[in-house]
Short mmCIF file of C-alpha atoms in Angstrom, two decimals:
data_model
loop_
_atom_site.label_atom_id
_atom_site.label_comp_id
_atom_site.label_asym_id
_atom_site.label_seq_id
_atom_site.Cartn_x
_atom_site.Cartn_y
_atom_site.Cartn_z
CA UNK A 1 -87.92 -25.56 2.28
CA UNK A 2 -87.72 -28.53 4.63
CA UNK A 3 -84.92 -28.25 7.24
CA UNK A 4 -83.77 -30.80 9.89
CA UNK A 5 -82.33 -29.42 13.12
CA UNK A 6 -79.93 -32.28 14.25
CA UNK A 7 -78.50 -32.36 17.76
CA UNK A 8 -75.55 -34.60 18.35
CA UNK A 9 -75.14 -36.31 21.70
CA UNK A 10 -72.25 -38.23 23.23
CA UNK A 11 -72.38 -39.21 26.88
CA UNK A 12 -73.51 -35.55 27.71
CA UNK A 13 -76.08 -34.38 30.40
CA UNK A 14 -79.18 -35.06 28.36
CA UNK A 15 -81.33 -32.93 30.50
CA UNK A 16 -79.44 -29.66 29.54
CA UNK A 17 -78.92 -30.82 25.90
CA UNK A 18 -82.70 -31.67 25.27
CA UNK A 19 -83.74 -28.64 27.20
CA UNK A 20 -81.65 -26.41 24.69
CA UNK A 21 -83.39 -28.38 21.72
CA UNK A 22 -86.71 -27.71 23.28
CA UNK A 23 -85.76 -23.97 23.59
CA UNK A 24 -84.95 -24.09 19.56
CA UNK A 25 -88.17 -25.59 19.03
CA UNK A 26 -90.33 -23.00 20.94
CA UNK A 27 -88.21 -20.15 19.31
CA UNK A 28 -88.82 -21.62 15.99
CA UNK A 29 -92.58 -21.77 16.71
CA UNK A 30 -92.59 -18.16 18.03
CA UNK A 31 -91.36 -16.95 14.38
CA UNK A 32 -94.43 -18.39 12.80
CA UNK A 33 -92.20 -20.92 10.55
CA UNK A 34 -91.73 -23.78 12.88
CA UNK A 35 -93.73 -26.12 10.49
CA UNK A 36 -90.79 -26.23 8.27
CA UNK A 37 -88.28 -27.63 10.78
CA UNK A 38 -87.96 -31.06 12.15
CA UNK A 39 -85.86 -31.85 15.24
CA UNK A 40 -83.68 -34.89 15.67
CA UNK A 41 -81.53 -36.24 18.57
CA UNK A 42 -78.75 -38.29 17.16
CA UNK A 43 -77.03 -40.14 20.01
CA UNK A 44 -73.82 -41.77 19.93
CA UNK A 45 -73.92 -42.23 23.63
CA UNK A 46 -72.18 -45.68 24.80
CA UNK A 47 -72.82 -45.16 28.64
CA UNK A 48 -76.06 -47.30 29.22
CA UNK A 49 -77.01 -45.27 32.08
CA UNK A 50 -76.79 -41.90 30.09
CA UNK A 51 -78.48 -43.61 27.08
CA UNK A 52 -81.47 -44.58 29.61
CA UNK A 53 -81.89 -40.98 30.55
CA UNK A 54 -81.80 -39.65 27.10
CA UNK A 55 -84.53 -42.03 26.14
CA UNK A 56 -86.65 -41.30 29.23
CA UNK A 57 -86.41 -37.72 29.03
CA UNK A 58 -86.87 -37.38 25.19
CA UNK A 59 -90.26 -39.34 25.87
CA UNK A 60 -91.14 -36.90 28.66
CA UNK A 61 -90.23 -33.83 26.61
CA UNK A 62 -92.11 -34.90 23.49
CA UNK A 63 -94.75 -32.18 23.82
CA UNK A 64 -91.96 -29.50 23.86
CA UNK A 65 -89.93 -30.92 21.14
CA UNK A 66 -92.85 -31.44 18.69
CA UNK A 67 -94.70 -34.31 17.29
CA UNK A 68 -92.15 -34.92 14.42
CA UNK A 69 -89.08 -34.90 16.67
CA UNK A 70 -87.14 -38.10 16.67
CA UNK A 71 -84.49 -39.75 18.95
CA UNK A 72 -82.10 -42.15 17.34
CA UNK A 73 -79.13 -44.01 19.10
CA UNK A 74 -76.36 -45.72 17.27
CA UNK A 75 -74.89 -49.02 18.42
CA UNK A 76 -71.75 -48.68 16.34
CA UNK A 77 -70.09 -45.22 16.66
CA UNK A 78 -67.98 -45.62 13.50
CA UNK A 79 -66.72 -42.34 12.15
CA UNK A 80 -67.59 -40.50 15.31
CA UNK A 81 -69.52 -37.25 15.02
CA UNK A 82 -68.91 -37.26 11.08
CA UNK A 83 -70.45 -40.79 11.07
CA UNK A 84 -73.31 -39.96 13.20
CA UNK A 85 -74.29 -37.22 10.63
CA UNK A 86 -73.77 -39.46 7.70
CA UNK A 87 -76.08 -42.16 9.50
CA UNK A 88 -78.75 -39.41 9.79
CA UNK A 89 -78.21 -38.48 6.01
CA UNK A 90 -78.43 -42.02 5.03
CA UNK A 91 -81.71 -42.59 6.98
CA UNK A 92 -83.67 -39.27 6.60
CA UNK A 93 -81.60 -36.81 4.54
CA UNK A 94 -83.74 -37.31 1.41
CA UNK A 95 -86.62 -35.56 3.03
CA UNK A 96 -84.89 -32.13 3.75
CA UNK A 97 -83.38 -29.49 1.48
CA UNK A 98 -81.28 -28.17 4.41
CA UNK A 99 -79.84 -29.33 7.90
CA UNK A 100 -78.48 -27.68 10.93
CA UNK A 101 -75.99 -29.60 13.16
CA UNK A 102 -75.79 -28.68 16.69
CA UNK A 103 -73.55 -29.77 19.42
CA UNK A 104 -74.95 -30.89 22.96
CA UNK A 105 -73.74 -27.37 24.02
CA UNK A 106 -75.33 -25.35 21.22
CA UNK A 107 -78.17 -23.00 21.28
CA UNK A 108 -79.70 -20.86 18.31
CA UNK A 109 -82.59 -18.62 18.34
CA UNK A 110 -85.54 -19.35 15.90
CA UNK A 111 -84.99 -15.93 14.50
CA UNK A 112 -81.42 -16.54 13.49
CA UNK A 113 -82.16 -20.01 11.95
CA UNK A 114 -85.02 -18.71 9.90
CA UNK A 115 -82.84 -15.62 8.86
CA UNK A 116 -80.14 -18.09 7.66
CA UNK A 117 -82.56 -20.39 5.91
CA UNK A 118 -83.98 -17.31 3.84
CA UNK A 119 -80.38 -16.58 2.76
CA UNK A 120 -79.68 -20.18 1.78
CA UNK A 121 -83.08 -20.24 -0.02
CA UNK A 122 -82.12 -17.01 -2.03
CA UNK A 123 -78.63 -18.31 -2.90
CA UNK A 124 -78.95 -21.81 -4.10
CA UNK A 125 -75.17 -22.17 -4.92
CA UNK A 126 -74.60 -21.61 -1.10
CA UNK A 127 -73.64 -24.93 0.26
CA UNK A 128 -72.69 -24.09 3.89
CA UNK A 129 -73.69 -20.95 5.79
CA UNK A 130 -71.77 -20.82 9.25
CA UNK A 131 -73.14 -18.52 11.96
CA UNK A 132 -70.91 -16.40 14.24
CA UNK A 133 -70.85 -18.41 17.58
CA UNK A 134 -70.34 -16.64 20.87
CA UNK A 135 -69.90 -18.00 24.23
CA UNK A 136 -72.94 -18.70 26.43
CA UNK A 137 -73.18 -17.14 29.76
CA UNK A 138 -71.25 -19.32 32.59
CA UNK A 139 -70.69 -19.14 36.36
CA UNK A 140 -67.07 -20.37 35.63
CA UNK A 141 -64.69 -17.35 36.07
CA UNK A 142 -62.39 -19.19 33.39
CA UNK A 143 -65.45 -19.55 30.90
CA UNK A 144 -66.47 -16.04 31.47
CA UNK A 145 -63.17 -14.53 30.98
CA UNK A 146 -62.80 -16.56 27.78
CA UNK A 147 -66.37 -15.62 26.56
CA UNK A 148 -65.46 -11.79 27.11
CA UNK A 149 -62.40 -12.10 24.74
CA UNK A 150 -64.14 -14.50 22.25
CA UNK A 151 -67.16 -12.20 21.76
CA UNK A 152 -65.26 -8.99 20.83
CA UNK A 153 -62.37 -10.59 19.38
CA UNK A 154 -64.01 -13.39 17.36
CA UNK A 155 -66.31 -10.75 15.51
CA UNK A 156 -63.23 -8.72 14.09
CA UNK A 157 -61.29 -11.90 13.53
CA UNK A 158 -64.00 -13.50 11.69
CA UNK A 159 -64.90 -10.25 9.73
CA UNK A 160 -61.32 -10.29 8.42
CA UNK A 161 -61.39 -13.88 7.46
CA UNK A 162 -64.69 -13.40 5.52
CA UNK A 163 -63.13 -10.55 3.67
CA UNK A 164 -60.25 -12.72 2.28
CA UNK A 165 -61.74 -16.15 2.20
CA UNK A 166 -64.67 -15.22 0.19
CA UNK A 167 -66.59 -18.10 -0.85
CA UNK A 168 -64.31 -20.72 0.66
CA UNK A 169 -64.85 -19.78 4.40
CA UNK A 170 -64.43 -22.10 7.21
CA UNK A 171 -67.18 -24.49 8.68
CA UNK A 172 -66.76 -24.98 12.62
CA UNK A 173 -68.90 -28.14 12.70
CA UNK A 174 -72.04 -26.78 14.32
CA UNK A 175 -74.42 -23.85 14.43
CA UNK A 176 -74.23 -23.75 10.59
CA UNK A 177 -76.98 -24.39 7.72
CA UNK A 178 -75.83 -27.01 5.27
CA UNK A 179 -77.39 -27.89 1.93
CA UNK A 180 -78.35 -31.59 2.33
CA UNK A 181 -77.99 -32.96 -1.20
CA UNK A 182 -74.40 -31.92 -2.26
CA UNK A 183 -73.20 -32.57 1.41
CA UNK A 184 -74.52 -36.13 1.26
CA UNK A 185 -73.27 -36.66 -2.29
CA UNK A 186 -69.89 -34.83 -2.33
CA UNK A 187 -68.69 -34.55 1.29
CA UNK A 188 -68.14 -38.11 2.41
CA UNK A 189 -64.69 -38.05 4.45
CA UNK A 190 -61.92 -40.45 3.28
CA UNK A 191 -60.76 -43.06 5.71
CA UNK A 192 -56.97 -42.27 6.39
CA UNK A 193 -54.55 -45.08 6.12
CA UNK A 194 -53.03 -46.56 9.19
CA UNK A 195 -54.48 -46.68 12.75
CA UNK A 196 -55.31 -44.06 15.20
CA UNK A 197 -54.12 -41.48 16.60
CA UNK A 198 -53.08 -40.34 13.08
CA UNK A 199 -54.89 -42.81 10.81
CA UNK A 200 -58.56 -44.02 10.64
CA UNK A 201 -61.51 -41.79 10.95
CA UNK A 202 -60.97 -37.86 10.69
CA UNK A 203 -61.63 -36.41 13.93
CA UNK A 204 -61.71 -32.80 12.77
CA UNK A 205 -64.16 -33.29 10.20
CA UNK A 206 -65.53 -29.78 9.49
CA UNK A 207 -62.57 -28.18 7.72
CA UNK A 208 -62.38 -30.99 5.53
CA UNK A 209 -66.10 -30.92 4.73
CA UNK A 210 -65.98 -27.38 3.91
CA UNK A 211 -63.21 -28.03 1.53
CA UNK A 212 -65.05 -30.92 -0.19
CA UNK A 213 -68.25 -28.83 -0.64
CA UNK A 214 -66.19 -25.98 -2.18
CA UNK A 215 -64.63 -28.44 -4.55
CA UNK A 216 -67.96 -29.61 -5.59
CA UNK A 217 -68.72 -26.05 -6.56
CA UNK A 218 -70.78 -24.83 -3.78
CA UNK A 219 -69.98 -21.78 -1.74
CA UNK A 220 -68.99 -21.81 1.88
CA UNK A 221 -69.63 -18.56 3.86
CA UNK A 222 -69.71 -17.17 7.32
CA UNK A 223 -72.23 -14.62 8.44
CA UNK A 224 -69.94 -12.30 10.35
CA UNK A 225 -72.70 -10.98 12.75
CA UNK A 226 -74.05 -11.91 16.11
CA UNK A 227 -77.24 -13.73 15.48
CA UNK A 228 -78.06 -15.23 18.98
CA UNK A 229 -75.81 -18.26 18.06
CA UNK A 230 -74.18 -19.79 21.14
CA UNK A 231 -72.07 -22.54 22.44
CA UNK A 232 -70.52 -23.31 26.04
CA UNK A 233 -66.98 -22.68 26.64
CA UNK A 234 -64.74 -25.18 28.73
CA UNK A 235 -65.24 -24.17 32.55
CA UNK A 236 -61.88 -24.52 33.44
CA UNK A 237 -58.30 -24.60 31.84
CA UNK A 238 -57.98 -28.48 32.42
CA UNK A 239 -61.15 -28.76 30.26
CA UNK A 240 -59.77 -26.17 27.73
CA UNK A 241 -56.56 -28.14 27.25
CA UNK A 242 -58.52 -31.55 26.82
CA UNK A 243 -60.63 -29.88 23.98
CA UNK A 244 -57.33 -28.43 22.64
CA UNK A 245 -55.79 -31.79 22.41
CA UNK A 246 -58.76 -33.40 20.56
CA UNK A 247 -58.63 -30.49 17.94
CA UNK A 248 -54.78 -31.03 17.83
CA UNK A 249 -55.21 -34.64 17.01
CA UNK A 250 -57.67 -34.02 14.26
CA UNK A 251 -55.63 -31.28 12.74
CA UNK A 252 -52.50 -33.54 12.64
CA UNK A 253 -54.36 -35.86 10.57
CA UNK A 254 -54.50 -33.28 7.95
CA UNK A 255 -51.04 -34.00 6.92
CA UNK A 256 -52.69 -36.99 4.93
CA UNK A 257 -55.26 -34.84 3.13
CA UNK A 258 -52.91 -32.10 1.87
CA UNK A 259 -52.86 -33.95 -1.45
CA UNK A 260 -56.47 -34.29 -1.79
CA UNK A 261 -57.57 -33.74 -5.58
CA UNK A 262 -59.36 -31.08 -6.72
CA UNK A 263 -59.42 -28.56 -3.81
CA UNK A 264 -59.49 -24.92 -4.65
CA UNK A 265 -56.04 -23.28 -3.80
CA UNK A 266 -57.48 -21.50 -0.66
CA UNK A 267 -59.18 -24.50 0.70
CA UNK A 268 -55.89 -26.33 0.47
CA UNK A 269 -54.19 -23.41 2.14
CA UNK A 270 -56.74 -23.58 5.04
CA UNK A 271 -56.01 -27.37 5.59
CA UNK A 272 -52.24 -26.42 5.74
CA UNK A 273 -52.91 -23.63 8.21
CA UNK A 274 -55.04 -25.82 10.30
CA UNK A 275 -51.89 -27.98 10.69
CA UNK A 276 -49.46 -25.07 11.09
CA UNK A 277 -51.47 -23.53 14.02
CA UNK A 278 -50.39 -26.30 16.23
CA UNK A 279 -46.82 -26.03 15.56
CA UNK A 280 -46.77 -22.32 17.05
CA UNK A 281 -46.73 -24.02 20.65
CA UNK A 282 -43.78 -26.47 20.02
CA UNK A 283 -41.93 -23.72 18.27
CA UNK A 284 -42.19 -21.36 21.07
CA UNK A 285 -41.07 -24.11 23.61
CA UNK A 286 -38.08 -25.06 21.33
CA UNK A 287 -36.95 -21.42 21.05
CA UNK A 288 -37.37 -20.85 24.87
CA UNK A 289 -35.38 -23.98 25.61
CA UNK A 290 -32.62 -22.69 22.98
CA UNK A 291 -32.57 -19.63 24.87
CA UNK A 292 -32.16 -21.15 28.14
CA UNK A 293 -29.28 -23.21 26.67
CA UNK A 294 -27.75 -20.05 25.50
CA UNK A 295 -28.07 -18.69 28.94
CA UNK A 296 -26.27 -21.50 30.64
CA UNK A 297 -23.61 -21.61 28.10
CA UNK A 298 -24.51 -25.06 26.89
CA UNK A 299 -24.88 -24.19 23.15
CA UNK A 300 -21.45 -23.04 22.32
CA UNK A 301 -22.69 -19.70 21.85
CA UNK A 302 -21.36 -16.32 23.20
CA UNK A 303 -21.61 -16.11 26.86
CA UNK A 304 -24.26 -13.79 28.48
CA UNK A 305 -23.58 -10.26 29.92
CA UNK A 306 -26.16 -8.55 31.76
CA UNK A 307 -28.88 -10.74 29.69
CA UNK A 308 -27.44 -9.88 26.44
CA UNK A 309 -25.13 -12.41 24.34
CA UNK A 310 -21.80 -11.02 23.63
CA UNK A 311 -21.74 -10.57 19.88
CA UNK A 312 -25.36 -9.92 19.99
CA UNK A 313 -25.30 -6.17 20.44
CA UNK A 314 -26.15 -3.10 18.16
CA UNK A 315 -28.19 -3.76 15.44
CA UNK A 316 -28.53 -7.46 16.08
CA UNK A 317 -30.12 -6.58 19.65
CA UNK A 318 -32.41 -3.78 18.06
CA UNK A 319 -33.65 -6.49 15.40
CA UNK A 320 -34.30 -8.85 18.19
CA UNK A 321 -36.19 -6.26 20.42
CA UNK A 322 -38.22 -5.18 17.11
CA UNK A 323 -39.26 -8.66 16.55
CA UNK A 324 -40.31 -9.15 20.04
CA UNK A 325 -42.46 -6.19 19.80
CA UNK A 326 -43.91 -7.25 16.35
CA UNK A 327 -44.80 -10.62 17.58
CA UNK A 328 -46.47 -9.23 20.54
CA UNK A 329 -48.46 -6.89 18.80
CA UNK A 330 -49.53 -9.77 16.19
CA UNK A 331 -50.71 -11.73 19.17
CA UNK A 332 -52.61 -8.87 20.38
CA UNK A 333 -54.06 -7.68 16.95
CA UNK A 334 -57.53 -9.32 17.03
CA UNK A 335 -58.14 -8.12 20.62
CA UNK A 336 -57.15 -4.53 19.56
CA UNK A 337 -59.40 -4.80 16.50
CA UNK A 338 -62.24 -6.17 18.73
CA UNK A 339 -61.88 -3.23 21.24
CA UNK A 340 -62.07 -0.76 18.48
CA UNK A 341 -65.09 -2.53 16.98
CA UNK A 342 -66.90 -2.45 20.21
CA UNK A 343 -66.04 1.28 20.76
CA UNK A 344 -67.17 2.21 17.30
CA UNK A 345 -70.32 0.30 17.28
CA UNK A 346 -73.34 2.31 18.41
CA UNK A 347 -74.16 1.10 21.86
CA UNK A 348 -71.45 -1.41 21.96
CA UNK A 349 -69.68 -0.15 25.03
CA UNK A 350 -73.02 -0.11 26.81
CA UNK A 351 -73.56 -3.87 26.36
CA UNK A 352 -70.60 -4.46 28.42
CA UNK A 353 -71.61 -2.21 31.23
CA UNK A 354 -69.92 1.02 30.33
CA UNK A 355 -66.54 2.34 29.26
CA UNK A 356 -65.02 1.45 32.87
CA UNK A 357 -66.23 -2.38 33.15
CA UNK A 358 -65.25 -2.72 29.42
CA UNK A 359 -61.78 -1.43 29.93
CA UNK A 360 -61.24 -3.28 33.08
CA UNK A 361 -62.61 -6.58 31.42
CA UNK A 362 -60.20 -6.03 28.43
CA UNK A 363 -57.20 -5.65 31.00
CA UNK A 364 -58.28 -8.76 32.90
CA UNK A 365 -58.70 -10.75 29.85
CA UNK A 366 -55.23 -9.70 28.18
CA UNK A 367 -53.42 -10.51 31.26
CA UNK A 368 -55.23 -13.87 31.60
CA UNK A 369 -54.46 -14.75 27.96
CA UNK A 370 -50.81 -13.96 28.61
CA UNK A 371 -50.60 -16.34 31.58
CA UNK A 372 -52.60 -19.10 29.92
CA UNK A 373 -50.67 -19.07 26.54
CA UNK A 374 -47.55 -20.70 27.70
CA UNK A 375 -49.34 -23.33 29.82
CA UNK A 376 -51.31 -24.32 26.83
CA UNK A 377 -48.30 -24.27 24.39
CA UNK A 378 -46.33 -26.58 26.75
CA UNK A 379 -49.27 -28.96 27.07
CA UNK A 380 -49.96 -29.20 23.39
CA UNK A 381 -46.11 -29.66 22.75
CA UNK A 382 -46.08 -32.59 25.08
CA UNK A 383 -49.31 -34.01 23.54
CA UNK A 384 -47.91 -33.95 20.08
CA UNK A 385 -44.81 -35.74 21.15
CA UNK A 386 -47.19 -38.30 22.66
CA UNK A 387 -48.97 -38.56 19.09
CA UNK A 388 -45.74 -39.58 17.31
CA UNK A 389 -45.67 -42.70 19.94
CA UNK A 390 -49.30 -43.60 19.47
CA UNK A 391 -50.95 -41.74 22.28
CA UNK A 392 -54.72 -41.72 21.72
CA UNK A 393 -57.37 -39.52 23.11
CA UNK A 394 -60.77 -40.84 24.35
CA UNK A 395 -64.08 -39.35 22.98
CA UNK A 396 -66.28 -38.96 26.05
CA UNK A 397 -68.71 -36.42 27.39
CA UNK A 398 -67.38 -33.07 28.34
CA UNK A 399 -67.36 -31.23 31.65
CA UNK A 400 -69.68 -28.67 31.74
CA UNK A 401 -70.66 -27.88 35.39
CA UNK A 402 -67.16 -27.54 37.23
CA UNK A 403 -66.39 -24.20 38.07
CA UNK A 404 -62.98 -24.49 39.89
CA UNK A 405 -60.03 -26.78 40.15
CA UNK A 406 -58.74 -28.04 43.26
CA UNK A 407 -55.18 -27.64 44.23
CA UNK A 408 -54.73 -31.29 44.06
CA UNK A 409 -55.99 -31.55 40.57
CA UNK A 410 -53.77 -28.50 39.63
CA UNK A 411 -50.77 -30.11 40.78
CA UNK A 412 -51.36 -33.43 39.15
CA UNK A 413 -52.30 -31.91 35.83
CA UNK A 414 -49.67 -29.04 35.86
CA UNK A 415 -46.46 -30.07 37.58
CA UNK A 416 -44.63 -30.36 34.13
CA UNK A 417 -45.40 -26.63 33.36
CA UNK A 418 -44.63 -25.63 36.86
CA UNK A 419 -41.40 -27.39 36.82
CA UNK A 420 -40.23 -25.92 33.63
CA UNK A 421 -41.38 -22.46 34.58
CA UNK A 422 -39.40 -22.64 37.98
CA UNK A 423 -36.28 -23.89 36.33
CA UNK A 424 -36.39 -21.19 33.76
CA UNK A 425 -36.90 -18.54 36.34
CA UNK A 426 -34.12 -19.78 38.33
CA UNK A 427 -31.79 -19.75 35.33
CA UNK A 428 -32.82 -16.25 34.30
CA UNK A 429 -32.44 -14.72 37.77
CA UNK A 430 -29.17 -16.52 38.45
CA UNK A 431 -27.45 -15.79 35.08
CA UNK A 432 -29.25 -12.79 33.50
CA UNK A 433 -31.48 -11.02 35.66
CA UNK A 434 -31.57 -8.15 33.25
CA UNK A 435 -33.31 -10.59 30.83
CA UNK A 436 -36.19 -11.32 33.33
CA UNK A 437 -38.89 -8.64 31.59
CA UNK A 438 -38.05 -10.33 28.31
CA UNK A 439 -38.78 -13.91 29.74
CA UNK A 440 -41.74 -12.59 31.75
CA UNK A 441 -44.58 -13.85 29.31
CA UNK A 442 -43.27 -17.35 29.53
CA UNK A 443 -42.41 -17.49 33.07
#
């Protein structure tokens, strides 16, 4: 089989991205199967200085990338990343049975790629095979904590998803092998009516492409084991929020795709679930504000006595407490499953430096996630309100090297969350100090 490895670039540091692509080339050659794979650098860069660096570095690294490697830069970035891949398929897709899209922060071992190629070769009705992606090592504390949680939690989460998604699994847009012919023929994305941010080209292309591949009669599956497939995580919370906003914008466009004809029921549910996942934050914030209104007596509801509403005693209060712990447990379930998976896997704890280090890391990551969750939920709520008024996002290179946020940057970016947190904390302490433990996860 002929396989194209397609690296997508957009105003990123070309030295780092092309070095990763060269590492993929060398790793493929080390397997003895390198001749079956050709490398492509597909640039959508619109910064002239970065584009010049890309061209220069690609020429300098020709020996490492292989004689068959190609560099192409589009002048027209129509369709964003999906359009970049579509242009590649139009030009070169006919020469390849499979292709492997990589983002500029992606890295895969040659052994992993060859293994996945053999699986695709053995199963001709397999249209997309997604690898389990884990976070690459980083100097950033934020990225390292995020990577820790992602590494053990993602495996258990993915294993569960694979169990019930079956042949209609997700595709994450990169680090996946795709059968070229059906993707080219059947997975062209529709153009949404209207203008951005909710109309026009689809930003979150991967979920819809997987649904279209399944509609065409091909399977979409995830390989739920670690196979040396990596991506970089955002180095700071500000970069995480920016990425989350891009994903949110793309998922909100799915409202116009719920009625796509011919989707299998599970694919249609996944499209709906992709929308619903971004309503959790606004719902949380709405309930928080409703609780604050109740606390201050602004809702016409019963007054508060020691943090409990009059008329909200006995069975009602027990129900509320039960629901609190159920929701808390649901939030922690993937983490707990990940901890159990590591503990029961031979050598699993040792890979984390021993039981003590793993337990300490799990505790830090859990507290970190609890602190970050309301910040991200508030940010995505404000962003969704902006979408309704036509707020647009820019598609530019992502920050990879920053390892800390200055106080000035934090103040500029986080003042709304800070004001809301201080206001809620003051209300709770003044009117219902007994409710402070229940409000702590938000405050």
